[in-house]
Coordinates of C-alpha atoms and ligand atoms in Angstrom, one line a residue:
M28 CA -138.9 11.1 -104.0
N29 CA -136.8 13.8 -102.5
G30 CA -137.1 15.1 -99.0
G31 CA -137.4 18.8 -99.8
R32 CA -140.4 20.7 -101.0
F33 CA -140.9 23.9 -103.1
Y34 CA -143.7 25.9 -101.6
V35 CA -144.8 28.0 -104.6
I36 CA -146.8 30.9 -103.3
S37 CA -148.7 33.2 -105.7
A38 CA -151.2 36.0 -105.2
P39 CA -152.5 39.1 -106.9
S40 CA -150.3 42.1 -106.1
G41 CA -151.4 43.7 -102.8
T42 CA -152.9 40.6 -101.3
G43 CA -150.3 40.5 -98.5
K44 CA -148.1 37.7 -99.8
T45 CA -144.8 39.3 -98.9
T46 CA -146.0 40.1 -95.4
I47 CA -147.3 36.5 -95.0
V48 CA -144.1 34.9 -96.4
K49 CA -141.9 36.9 -94.0
R50 CA -144.0 35.7 -91.1
V51 CA -144.0 32.0 -92.2
L52 CA -140.2 32.1 -92.7
G53 CA -139.8 33.4 -89.1
E54 CA -141.8 30.3 -87.9
F55 CA -139.8 27.7 -89.9
P56 CA -136.1 28.6 -89.5
E57 CA -134.9 25.6 -91.4
M58 CA -136.9 26.8 -94.5
K59 CA -135.2 29.0 -97.1
F60 CA -136.5 31.8 -99.3
S61 CA -135.7 31.7 -103.0
V62 CA -134.3 35.2 -103.5
S63 CA -135.3 36.0 -107.1
Y64 CA -133.3 38.1 -109.6
T65 CA -135.1 41.2 -110.8
T66 CA -134.6 44.3 -113.0
R67 CA -137.2 46.2 -110.9
P68 CA -135.7 49.0 -108.9
P69 CA -135.7 48.4 -105.1
R70 CA -138.5 49.8 -103.0
P71 CA -137.6 51.9 -100.0
G72 CA -136.3 49.5 -97.3
E73 CA -135.6 46.6 -99.7
K74 CA -132.0 45.3 -99.6
D75 CA -130.0 43.7 -102.3
G76 CA -129.7 39.9 -101.6
V77 CA -132.6 39.9 -99.1
E78 CA -135.9 40.6 -100.9
Y79 CA -134.3 40.3 -104.4
H80 CA -131.0 40.3 -106.2
F81 CA -131.3 43.6 -108.0
V82 CA -129.6 43.4 -111.4
S83 CA -129.4 45.3 -114.6
R84 CA -131.4 44.2 -117.7
H85 CA -128.0 43.4 -119.3
V86 CA -127.0 41.0 -116.5
F87 CA -130.5 39.4 -116.4
Q88 CA -130.4 38.7 -120.1
K89 CA -126.9 37.2 -119.9
M90 CA -128.1 34.9 -117.1
L91 CA -131.2 34.0 -119.1
R92 CA -129.1 33.0 -122.1
A93 CA -126.8 31.0 -119.8
G94 CA -129.8 28.9 -118.5
A95 CA -129.4 30.3 -115.0
F96 CA -133.2 30.4 -114.3
A97 CA -135.5 27.6 -113.3
E98 CA -138.3 29.9 -114.4
W99 CA -138.7 33.5 -115.3
T100 CA -141.3 36.1 -116.2
K101 CA -141.7 39.7 -117.3
L102 CA -144.2 41.9 -115.4
L103 CA -145.0 45.6 -116.0
G104 CA -141.8 46.0 -117.9
H105 CA -139.5 44.3 -115.4
Y106 CA -137.9 40.8 -115.5
Y107 CA -138.0 38.4 -112.6
G108 CA -136.3 35.0 -112.4
T109 CA -135.6 32.1 -110.0
S110 CA -132.0 30.7 -109.6
K111 CA -131.8 27.2 -110.9
T112 CA -128.6 26.5 -109.0
F113 CA -130.2 27.6 -105.7
L114 CA -133.2 25.3 -106.2
D115 CA -131.0 22.3 -107.2
E116 CA -128.7 22.8 -104.2
C117 CA -131.8 22.9 -101.9
L118 CA -133.1 19.7 -103.5
A119 CA -129.8 18.0 -103.0
E120 CA -129.8 18.8 -99.3
D121 CA -133.5 18.1 -98.7
I122 CA -134.2 21.7 -97.8
D123 CA -137.7 23.2 -98.1
V124 CA -137.9 26.4 -100.1
I125 CA -140.6 29.2 -100.4
L126 CA -140.9 30.7 -103.9
D127 CA -142.8 33.9 -104.2
I128 CA -143.5 33.9 -107.9
D129 CA -146.3 34.8 -110.3
T130 CA -148.7 32.3 -112.0
R131 CA -146.6 32.0 -115.2
G132 CA -143.5 31.1 -113.1
A133 CA -145.6 28.6 -111.1
E134 CA -146.6 26.9 -114.4
Q135 CA -142.9 26.5 -115.3
I136 CA -142.0 25.0 -111.9
H137 CA -145.0 22.6 -112.2
K138 CA -143.6 21.4 -115.5
N139 CA -140.0 21.1 -114.5
Y140 CA -140.1 19.8 -111.0
D141 CA -142.0 17.1 -109.0
E142 CA -141.5 18.8 -105.6
G143 CA -144.0 21.8 -105.9
V144 CA -146.8 22.5 -103.4
F145 CA -148.8 25.2 -104.9
I146 CA -150.6 27.8 -102.7
F147 CA -152.6 30.7 -103.9
I148 CA -153.5 33.6 -101.6
L149 CA -156.6 35.7 -102.2
P150 CA -157.9 38.9 -100.6
P151 CA -161.4 38.6 -99.1
E152 CA -162.6 40.9 -101.9
I153 CA -160.9 42.2 -105.1
G154 CA -161.6 45.8 -103.9
D155 CA -159.2 45.2 -100.9
L156 CA -156.2 45.1 -103.3
K157 CA -156.5 48.7 -104.3
E158 CA -156.9 49.8 -100.7
R159 CA -153.8 47.7 -99.6
L160 CA -151.6 48.8 -102.4
T161 CA -152.6 52.5 -101.8
R162 CA -151.9 52.1 -98.1
R163 CA -148.5 50.4 -98.8
G164 CA -147.6 53.6 -100.7
S165 CA -144.7 52.2 -102.7
E166 CA -146.0 52.8 -106.2
S167 CA -147.7 55.6 -108.3
Q168 CA -151.4 55.4 -109.0
E169 CA -150.7 54.4 -112.6
V170 CA -148.6 51.3 -111.4
I171 CA -151.3 50.5 -108.9
D172 CA -154.0 50.5 -111.6
L173 CA -151.8 48.2 -113.8
R174 CA -151.2 45.8 -110.9
I175 CA -155.0 45.6 -110.3
R176 CA -155.6 44.9 -114.0
N177 CA -153.0 42.1 -113.9
A178 CA -154.7 40.7 -110.7
S179 CA -157.8 39.5 -112.6
K180 CA -155.6 37.6 -115.0
E181 CA -153.7 36.0 -112.1
I182 CA -156.9 34.9 -110.4
E183 CA -158.0 33.0 -113.5
K184 CA -155.0 30.6 -112.9
V185 CA -156.2 29.6 -109.4
E186 CA -157.2 26.2 -110.6
N187 CA -153.5 25.2 -111.1
Y188 CA -153.0 25.4 -107.3
D189 CA -153.3 22.8 -104.6
Y190 CA -154.4 25.2 -101.8
V191 CA -156.2 28.5 -101.6
V192 CA -155.8 30.7 -98.5
I193 CA -157.9 33.9 -98.0
N194 CA -155.9 36.6 -96.3
D195 CA -158.7 38.2 -94.3
Q196 CA -156.7 38.4 -91.0
I197 CA -153.0 38.1 -91.3
N198 CA -152.6 35.8 -88.3
G199 CA -155.3 33.4 -89.5
A200 CA -153.7 33.3 -93.0
V201 CA -150.3 32.6 -91.6
E202 CA -151.7 29.8 -89.4
R203 CA -153.4 28.2 -92.4
I204 CA -150.2 28.2 -94.5
K205 CA -148.3 26.7 -91.5
A206 CA -151.0 24.0 -91.3
I207 CA -150.4 23.1 -95.0
M208 CA -146.7 23.0 -94.5
I209 CA -146.9 20.8 -91.4
A210 CA -149.3 18.4 -93.2
E211 CA -146.8 18.2 -96.1
K212 CA -144.0 17.4 -93.7
C213 CA -146.1 14.4 -92.4
K214 CA -146.7 12.9 -95.9
R215 CA -145.7 9.2 -95.8
E216 CA -143.0 9.5 -98.5
R217 CA -141.4 12.4 -96.9
V218 CA -141.2 10.9 -93.4
L219 CA -139.9 7.6 -94.9
H220 CA -137.3 9.4 -96.9
H221 CA -135.8 10.9 -93.7
F222 CA -136.3 7.6 -91.8
R223 CA -134.4 5.6 -94.4
K224 CA -131.6 8.1 -94.4
T225 CA -131.1 7.5 -90.6
V226 CA -131.1 3.7 -91.2
K227 CA -128.3 4.1 -93.8
S228 CA -126.1 6.3 -91.7
Ligands
LIG4 P1 -148.0 41.6 -101.8 O1 -146.6 41.1 -101.5 O2 -149.0 40.6 -102.0 O3 -148.0 42.6 -103.0 P2 -147.8 43.1 -99.3 O4 -147.4 42.0 -98.3 O5 -146.8 44.1 -99.7 O6 -148.5 42.5 -100.6 O7 -149.1 43.8 -98.6 C1 -149.7 44.9 -99.2 C2 -150.3 45.8 -98.0 O8 -151.4 45.2 -97.4 C3 -149.2 46.1 -96.9 O9 -149.3 47.4 -96.5 C4 -149.6 45.1 -95.8 O10 -149.2 45.6 -94.6 C5 -151.1 45.1 -96.0 N1 -151.8 43.8 -95.5 C6 -151.2 42.5 -95.6 N2 -152.1 41.6 -95.1 C7 -153.2 42.3 -94.7 C8 -154.5 41.9 -94.1 N3 -154.8 40.7 -93.8 N4 -155.4 42.9 -93.8 C9 -155.1 44.2 -94.1 N5 -153.9 44.6 -94.7 C10 -153.0 43.7 -95.0
LIG5 P1 -143.1 42.8 -106.8 O1 -142.6 43.7 -107.8 O2 -144.4 43.3 -106.1 O3 -142.0 42.4 -105.7 O4 -143.5 41.4 -107.4 C1 -144.4 41.4 -108.5 C2 -144.7 39.9 -108.8 O5 -143.6 39.2 -109.3 C3 -145.3 39.1 -107.6 O6 -146.4 38.4 -108.1 C4 -144.2 38.2 -107.3 O7 -144.7 36.9 -106.8 C5 -143.6 38.0 -108.7 N1 -142.2 37.5 -108.7 C6 -141.2 37.8 -107.9 N2 -140.1 37.1 -108.2 C7 -140.4 36.3 -109.2 C8 -139.7 35.3 -109.9 O8 -138.5 35.0 -109.7 N3 -140.3 34.7 -110.9 C9 -141.6 34.9 -111.2 N4 -142.2 34.2 -112.2 N5 -142.3 35.8 -110.6 C10 -141.7 36.5 -109.6

């Protein structure tokens, strides 16, 4: 078994996943974020190479044909994909990675890699999604309605996940995700993998 883990985090849009992931990354500086490629236009404040690599549909499809993605999906007319090279490099170096991807992408990671720890985040109530998306103010009412409709389909996939975290209060949700990650770091195989490396060197 390898020493690195892929923390695959999914949630219906508006749950607070991006907010939580940013906080968790701030707490584990050795962990990396898998910056996805997308054809979705940037939201105000999003920077190329930070939240996403923003690419044209032409570039995305070229990458797809070249086998550049470990998984990919199409949501509300936009493509999203995870760099295979990035994941393979992290695995080779025993680095933990957070993947913020949808349930279809999570299924592909489950199939293709042994290192996934699958975490699903839920709002306390489905009605909270509309309120949070409206408050975020980054999309039109039409897109918000589409995202809410997609949310019910996403929630049906919860059984594929190892852990479920309710984002009632942001601090509590971040603490619970940290607890999952700390427990994973203490798994016997993981500790022994690092221990054996020190014996060899
Ligand atoms: P996602 O990435 O899941 O679509 P965001 O992280 O963009 O969601 O959060 C959507 C909105 O909800 C943001 O305005 C964020 O500040 C807010 N939010 C996040 N967590 C909570 C929470 N626990 N309670 C209330 N609002 C929250
Ligand atoms: P958003 O447009 O709000 O940033 O993201 C929409 C959805 O796309 C979220 O559920 C997010 O997790 C998912 N997503 C982002 N990047 C990827 C990716 O590379 N692959 C997959 N499968 N989903 C992604």
